[in-house]
Amino acid sequence: MATEATNGAVAPVQPVTFTGLKSQVFVEASKANDAVAFYKAAFGAEEVNRVTHPKRKADQELPLLLSAEIKLGSSTILISDLADDSTPPHSVKSTGLVFCLETEDIEAAVDKAVKAGAEGEVTEGEGAWFGGRVGKVKDPYGIVWLICTPAKKCGDVEA
Amino acid sequence: MATEATNGAVAPVQPVTFTGLKSQVFVEASKANDAVAFYKAAFGAEEVNRVTHPKRKADQELPLLLSAEIKLGSSTILISDLADDSTPPHSVKSTGLVFCLETEDIEAAVDKAVKAGAEGEVTEGEGAWFGGRVGKVKDPYGIVWLICTPAKKCGDVEA
């Protein structure tokens, strides 16, 4: 992955390609399971994938949902529990909805968005989003964009 | 997980087919044009469609955007100005993001969602969303879903 320093003099604008865009709905833990059931009942959604929080299986009856992927029409959205020990993206609690953009080069994507006027950062490790590496961009209109690699879906843990 | 109707003895479940799902971003009027420019600069978005508010062309320099459709990866989202004389969907001002579900049968879709536990209504005419006919569903998790026919895209006026 080609990553340039973010504070160089000459801005080497890299071509950033996004391969996917998904909307992610955050609900109060641990209501994501109920929310998925609701979307099935209300909209005929089809669940195509489910990843639970690995740390919660032992001490909770209902493991938190890192993300359930549900299909509506030809699109998919992600439903996730807001975990206490995760760092939620800015203002998730007020919006409940963020966009997930998938790209192979998180740094370049965040860098480009920041140059365009957004607030942005890349976090990694325990303090990051569910322990994964993810870019977070808040645009000038208050919308939050998570920027992830396609292999690690937004909200997922490594397999 | 098999999901049964949550209330009611025998729910006459109508088959509702959704043909499309789009996310719609609402911004303070008249910043939608700037937002589209930002998403082009920040994420390389491509504008594929633009519908302006017909009533505003005469008395405003910049006509309000009913919806601009931008493409990100293989997905499209809608960017819209919040018009003063429109009835915004519940809590749009706090979220800025809603889902648009496209179906040929708005009533049946709203009815099914309400039976599943959502708040819902179908509005039409001048008091409705930009004068069009649209279903509005607020799910138990605070997320707003606009339910429209595919011919009349969410946020669009009749051609």
Short mmCIF file of C-alpha atoms in Angstrom, two decimals:
data_model
loop_
_atom_site.label_atom_id
_atom_site.label_comp_id
_atom_site.label_asym_id
_atom_site.label_seq_id
_atom_site.Cartn_x
_atom_site.Cartn_y
_atom_site.Cartn_z
CA MET A 1 0.00 0.00 0.00
CA ALA A 2 1.48 3.31 -1.03
CA THR A 3 1.22 5.83 1.74
CA GLU A 4 2.63 9.32 1.55
CA ALA A 5 3.34 11.55 4.49
CA THR A 6 0.32 13.66 5.26
CA ASN A 7 2.20 16.91 5.78
CA GLY A 8 4.50 17.19 2.76
CA ALA A 9 4.97 20.41 0.87
CA VAL A 10 3.94 19.20 -2.55
CA ALA A 11 0.60 17.51 -2.29
CA PRO A 12 0.93 14.30 -4.27
CA VAL A 13 -2.70 13.70 -5.03
CA GLN A 14 -3.04 9.98 -5.27
CA PRO A 15 -5.81 8.37 -7.18
CA VAL A 16 -8.15 6.91 -4.61
CA THR A 17 -10.57 4.28 -5.75
CA PHE A 18 -13.56 3.33 -3.67
CA THR A 19 -14.85 -0.14 -4.31
CA GLY A 20 -17.92 -0.04 -2.12
CA LEU A 21 -20.25 2.15 -0.14
CA LYS A 22 -22.49 0.87 2.62
CA SER A 23 -24.62 2.60 5.16
CA GLN A 24 -24.19 1.47 8.74
CA VAL A 25 -26.87 1.83 11.38
CA PHE A 26 -25.73 2.01 15.01
CA VAL A 27 -28.16 1.16 17.75
CA GLU A 28 -27.87 1.13 21.50
CA ALA A 29 -26.24 -2.11 22.70
CA SER A 30 -27.56 -4.72 22.58
CA LYS A 31 -30.52 -3.91 20.37
CA ALA A 32 -28.89 -4.69 17.03
CA ASN A 33 -30.28 -8.20 17.08
CA ASP A 34 -33.78 -6.83 17.57
CA ALA A 35 -33.19 -4.26 14.87
CA VAL A 36 -32.23 -6.95 12.37
CA ALA A 37 -35.37 -8.86 13.27
CA PHE A 38 -37.38 -5.68 12.82
CA TYR A 39 -35.93 -4.97 9.39
CA LYS A 40 -36.74 -8.52 8.34
CA ALA A 41 -40.32 -8.13 9.52
CA ALA A 42 -40.84 -4.58 8.32
CA PHE A 43 -38.99 -4.54 5.02
CA GLY A 44 -38.35 -8.18 4.18
CA ALA A 45 -34.63 -7.72 4.68
CA GLU A 46 -32.44 -10.76 4.22
CA GLU A 47 -29.51 -11.33 6.56
CA VAL A 48 -26.41 -12.23 4.58
CA ASN A 49 -23.68 -11.98 7.20
CA ARG A 50 -23.27 -11.62 10.94
CA VAL A 51 -20.16 -10.93 13.03
CA THR A 52 -20.42 -10.87 16.80
CA HIS A 53 -18.08 -9.24 19.28
CA PRO A 54 -15.49 -11.87 20.26
CA LYS A 55 -14.84 -10.43 23.71
CA ARG A 56 -18.44 -10.47 24.77
CA LYS A 57 -19.36 -14.05 24.25
CA ALA A 58 -18.24 -15.19 27.68
CA ASP A 59 -19.85 -12.61 29.90
CA GLN A 60 -23.02 -11.72 28.10
CA GLU A 61 -26.00 -13.79 27.20
CA LEU A 62 -26.47 -12.01 23.92
CA PRO A 63 -23.15 -11.25 22.23
CA LEU A 64 -22.91 -7.76 20.81
CA LEU A 65 -23.25 -7.48 17.08
CA LEU A 66 -20.21 -5.94 15.46
CA SER A 67 -22.16 -5.93 12.26
CA ALA A 68 -24.99 -7.77 10.65
CA GLU A 69 -25.20 -7.27 6.94
CA ILE A 70 -28.74 -7.22 5.61
CA LYS A 71 -29.87 -7.03 2.02
CA LEU A 72 -32.66 -4.71 0.95
CA GLY A 73 -33.39 -4.77 -2.75
CA SER A 74 -29.99 -4.96 -4.38
CA SER A 75 -28.27 -2.98 -1.61
CA THR A 76 -26.85 -4.01 1.72
CA ILE A 77 -26.63 -2.07 4.96
CA LEU A 78 -24.86 -2.88 8.21
CA ILE A 79 -26.52 -3.00 11.63
CA SER A 80 -24.22 -2.70 14.65
CA ASP A 81 -24.37 -2.48 18.41
CA LEU A 82 -22.64 0.51 19.90
CA ALA A 83 -20.08 -1.18 22.14
CA ASP A 84 -18.94 0.52 25.33
CA ASP A 85 -15.28 -0.14 24.68
CA SER A 86 -15.27 1.00 21.11
CA THR A 87 -14.56 4.51 20.02
CA PRO A 88 -17.64 5.43 18.11
CA PRO A 89 -17.21 7.73 15.17
CA HIS A 90 -18.00 11.36 15.83
CA SER A 91 -21.62 12.03 16.57
CA VAL A 92 -22.74 8.49 15.93
CA LYS A 93 -24.92 8.67 18.97
CA SER A 94 -26.85 11.56 17.57
CA THR A 95 -27.09 10.32 14.03
CA GLY A 96 -27.18 6.55 14.25
CA LEU A 97 -26.13 6.44 10.61
CA VAL A 98 -22.74 6.63 8.96
CA PHE A 99 -21.40 5.77 5.56
CA CYS A 100 -18.71 3.15 5.09
CA LEU A 101 -16.42 3.68 2.14
CA GLU A 102 -14.20 0.79 1.13
CA THR A 103 -10.79 1.40 -0.36
CA GLU A 104 -7.39 -0.24 -0.45
CA ASP A 105 -5.64 2.94 0.69
CA ILE A 106 -7.15 4.38 3.84
CA GLU A 107 -4.45 7.00 4.40
CA ALA A 108 -4.69 8.45 0.91
CA ALA A 109 -8.46 8.55 1.11
CA VAL A 110 -8.49 10.33 4.47
CA ASP A 111 -5.75 12.67 3.31
CA LYS A 112 -7.72 13.66 0.24
CA ALA A 113 -10.87 14.26 2.26
CA VAL A 114 -9.00 16.42 4.77
CA LYS A 115 -7.48 18.46 1.95
CA ALA A 116 -11.00 19.00 0.67
CA GLY A 117 -12.09 20.40 4.04
CA ALA A 118 -13.13 17.50 6.23
CA GLU A 119 -11.95 16.55 9.70
CA GLY A 120 -10.23 13.22 9.50
CA GLU A 121 -8.02 10.73 11.27
CA VAL A 122 -6.83 7.16 10.99
CA THR A 123 -7.00 5.09 14.15
CA GLU A 124 -5.63 1.67 14.82
CA GLY A 125 -5.30 -0.80 17.66
CA GLU A 126 -7.23 -1.15 20.86
CA GLY A 127 -8.43 2.41 20.94
CA ALA A 128 -9.74 2.27 17.41
CA TRP A 129 -13.05 1.21 16.08
CA PHE A 130 -13.57 -2.30 17.49
CA GLY A 131 -9.80 -2.75 17.55
CA GLY A 132 -9.42 -2.46 13.81
CA ARG A 133 -7.78 0.11 11.61
CA VAL A 134 -10.16 2.60 10.14
CA GLY A 135 -10.27 6.11 8.79
CA LYS A 136 -12.88 8.45 10.17
CA VAL A 137 -13.92 11.51 8.24
CA LYS A 138 -16.46 14.06 9.37
CA ASP A 139 -17.48 16.25 6.47
CA PRO A 140 -18.39 19.94 6.75
CA TYR A 141 -22.08 18.95 6.83
CA GLY A 142 -21.79 16.74 9.89
CA ILE A 143 -21.92 13.41 8.08
CA VAL A 144 -19.52 10.72 9.28
CA TRP A 145 -17.70 8.50 6.80
CA LEU A 146 -15.78 5.45 7.95
CA ILE A 147 -13.04 4.48 5.54
CA CYS A 148 -12.01 0.83 5.64
CA THR A 149 -10.35 -1.77 3.51
CA PRO A 150 -12.74 -4.12 1.73
CA ALA A 151 -11.16 -7.18 3.38
CA LYS A 152 -12.03 -5.82 6.82
CA LYS A 153 -15.59 -4.75 6.47
CA CYS A 154 -16.61 -1.75 8.49
CA GLY A 155 -17.42 -2.95 11.96
CA ASP A 156 -15.94 -6.39 11.43
CA VAL A 157 -13.04 -8.02 13.21
CA GLU A 158 -10.29 -9.88 11.49
CA ALA A 159 -11.20 -13.46 10.68
CA MET B 1 -33.57 -16.68 12.44
CA ALA B 2 -37.23 -17.09 11.63
CA THR B 3 -39.13 -13.92 12.36
CA GLU B 4 -42.84 -13.99 12.95
CA ALA B 5 -45.17 -11.04 13.07
CA THR B 6 -44.68 -9.41 16.44
CA ASN B 7 -48.30 -8.55 17.10
CA GLY B 8 -51.73 -9.39 15.78
CA ALA B 9 -53.23 -12.81 15.32
CA VAL B 10 -53.15 -13.42 11.59
CA ALA B 11 -51.33 -10.64 9.84
CA PRO B 12 -52.36 -10.39 6.19
CA VAL B 13 -48.80 -9.95 5.03
CA GLN B 14 -48.75 -8.49 1.57
CA PRO B 15 -45.77 -9.21 -0.61
CA VAL B 16 -43.81 -5.98 -0.80
CA THR B 17 -40.89 -5.82 -3.14
CA PHE B 18 -38.27 -3.13 -2.81
CA THR B 19 -36.39 -2.38 -5.97
CA GLY B 20 -33.88 0.05 -4.61
CA LEU B 21 -32.31 1.51 -1.52
CA LYS B 22 -30.52 4.83 -1.44
CA SER B 23 -29.20 6.94 1.35
CA GLN B 24 -30.15 10.58 1.28
CA VAL B 25 -28.14 13.32 2.93
CA PHE B 26 -30.00 16.48 3.95
CA VAL B 27 -28.06 19.66 4.44
CA GLU B 28 -29.08 23.14 5.48
CA ALA B 29 -30.43 25.08 2.49
CA SER B 30 -28.75 26.03 0.26
CA LYS B 31 -25.56 24.13 0.96
CA ALA B 32 -26.36 21.02 -1.07
CA ASN B 33 -24.52 22.41 -4.06
CA ASP B 34 -21.41 22.92 -1.93
CA ALA B 35 -21.83 19.47 -0.46
CA VAL B 36 -21.87 17.87 -3.90
CA ALA B 37 -18.73 19.79 -4.80
CA PHE B 38 -17.14 18.61 -1.57
CA TYR B 39 -17.97 14.96 -2.20
CA LYS B 40 -16.49 15.28 -5.68
CA ALA B 41 -13.29 16.75 -4.26
CA ALA B 42 -13.05 14.54 -1.19
CA PHE B 43 -14.20 11.18 -2.50
CA GLY B 44 -14.13 11.51 -6.28
CA ALA B 45 -17.90 11.31 -6.44
CA GLU B 46 -19.51 11.58 -9.85
CA GLU B 47 -22.72 13.53 -10.27
CA VAL B 48 -25.21 11.53 -12.31
CA ASN B 49 -28.41 13.50 -11.86
CA ARG B 50 -29.62 16.82 -10.48
CA VAL B 51 -33.13 18.09 -9.83
CA THR B 52 -33.65 21.62 -8.58
CA HIS B 53 -36.65 23.07 -6.79
CA PRO B 54 -38.95 24.52 -9.47
CA LYS B 55 -40.46 27.18 -7.22
CA ARG B 56 -37.16 28.67 -6.24
CA LYS B 57 -35.66 29.46 -9.58
CA ALA B 58 -37.26 32.88 -9.84
CA ASP B 59 -36.46 34.37 -6.48
CA GLN B 60 -33.16 32.86 -5.57
CA GLU B 61 -29.79 33.07 -7.20
CA LEU B 62 -28.98 29.49 -6.37
CA PRO B 63 -32.00 27.22 -6.78
CA LEU B 64 -32.46 24.73 -4.01
CA LEU B 65 -31.44 21.19 -4.79
CA LEU B 66 -34.31 18.74 -4.44
CA SER B 67 -31.76 16.03 -4.98
CA ALA B 68 -28.44 15.53 -6.62
CA GLU B 69 -27.57 11.91 -7.24
CA ILE B 70 -23.88 11.18 -6.87
CA LYS B 71 -22.09 7.94 -7.56
CA LEU B 72 -19.51 6.55 -5.15
CA GLY B 73 -18.08 3.23 -6.19
CA SER B 74 -21.03 1.29 -7.51
CA SER B 75 -23.51 2.98 -5.17
CA THR B 76 -25.39 6.22 -5.41
CA ILE B 77 -26.54 8.58 -2.68
CA LEU B 78 -28.77 11.62 -2.81
CA ILE B 79 -27.84 15.09 -1.58
CA SER B 80 -30.70 17.49 -0.85
CA ASP B 81 -31.33 20.94 0.50
CA LEU B 82 -33.76 21.11 3.38
CA ALA B 83 -36.42 23.42 1.96
CA ASP B 84 -38.38 25.69 4.28
CA ASP B 85 -41.72 24.81 2.73
CA SER B 86 -41.20 21.09 2.71
CA THR B 87 -42.19 18.81 5.49
CA PRO B 88 -38.95 17.16 6.44
CA PRO B 89 -39.13 13.58 7.63
CA HIS B 90 -39.02 13.09 11.37
CA SER B 91 -35.75 14.04 12.95
CA VAL B 92 -34.05 14.79 9.67
CA LYS B 93 -32.56 17.90 11.18
CA SER B 94 -30.82 15.89 13.83
CA THR B 95 -29.73 13.01 11.68
CA GLY B 96 -29.11 14.47 8.26
CA LEU B 97 -29.38 10.97 6.86
CA VAL B 98 -32.35 8.87 5.87
CA PHE B 99 -32.85 5.78 3.78
CA CYS B 100 -35.00 5.83 0.68
CA LEU B 101 -36.71 2.57 -0.17
CA GLU B 102 -38.26 2.27 -3.60
CA THR B 103 -41.36 0.18 -4.14
CA GLU B 104 -44.43 0.14 -6.37
CA ASP B 105 -46.79 -0.12 -3.39
CA ILE B 106 -46.14 2.57 -0.82
CA GLU B 107 -49.24 1.84 1.27
CA ALA B 108 -48.50 -1.85 1.62
CA ALA B 109 -44.91 -1.16 2.51
CA VAL B 110 -45.80 1.40 5.19
CA ASP B 111 -48.55 -0.86 6.48
CA LYS B 112 -46.15 -3.75 6.87
CA ALA B 113 -43.59 -1.61 8.67
CA VAL B 114 -46.22 -0.24 11.06
CA LYS B 115 -47.41 -3.76 11.82
CA ALA B 116 -43.82 -4.61 12.64
CA GLY B 117 -43.64 -1.79 15.17
CA ALA B 118 -42.66 1.37 13.31
CA GLU B 119 -44.36 4.75 13.24
CA GLY B 120 -45.50 5.40 9.71
CA GLU B 121 -47.65 7.56 7.50
CA VAL B 122 -48.24 8.29 3.85
CA THR B 123 -48.43 11.94 2.90
CA GLU B 124 -49.40 13.50 -0.37
CA GLY B 125 -49.95 16.91 -1.88
CA GLU B 126 -48.69 20.32 -0.90
CA GLY B 127 -47.99 19.42 2.67
CA ALA B 128 -46.01 16.36 1.76
CA TRP B 129 -42.38 15.94 0.98
CA PHE B 130 -41.71 18.47 -1.80
CA GLY B 131 -45.33 18.10 -2.91
CA GLY B 132 -44.97 14.45 -3.81
CA ARG B 133 -46.47 11.32 -2.38
CA VAL B 134 -44.21 9.48 -0.03
CA GLY B 135 -44.33 7.11 2.86
CA LYS B 136 -42.41 7.99 6.00
CA VAL B 137 -41.47 5.33 8.47
CA LYS B 138 -39.58 5.91 11.70
CA ASP B 139 -38.33 2.64 13.07
CA PRO B 140 -37.99 1.82 16.79
CA TYR B 141 -34.31 2.78 16.61
CA GLY B 142 -34.87 6.30 15.39
CA ILE B 143 -33.93 5.72 11.78
CA VAL B 144 -36.13 7.36 9.15
CA TRP B 145 -37.07 5.51 5.98
CA LEU B 146 -38.74 7.32 3.11
CA ILE B 147 -40.78 4.98 0.94
CA CYS B 148 -41.29 6.14 -2.63
CA THR B 149 -42.11 4.77 -6.03
CA PRO B 150 -39.11 4.21 -8.31
CA ALA B 151 -40.51 6.54 -10.98
CA LYS B 152 -40.52 9.40 -8.50
CA LYS B 153 -37.17 9.26 -6.89
CA CYS B 154 -37.02 10.30 -3.27
CA GLY B 155 -36.75 14.05 -3.18
CA ASP B 156 -37.55 14.49 -6.86
CA VAL B 157 -40.49 16.28 -8.40
CA GLU B 158 -42.58 14.86 -11.19
CA ALA B 159 -40.98 15.33 -14.57
#
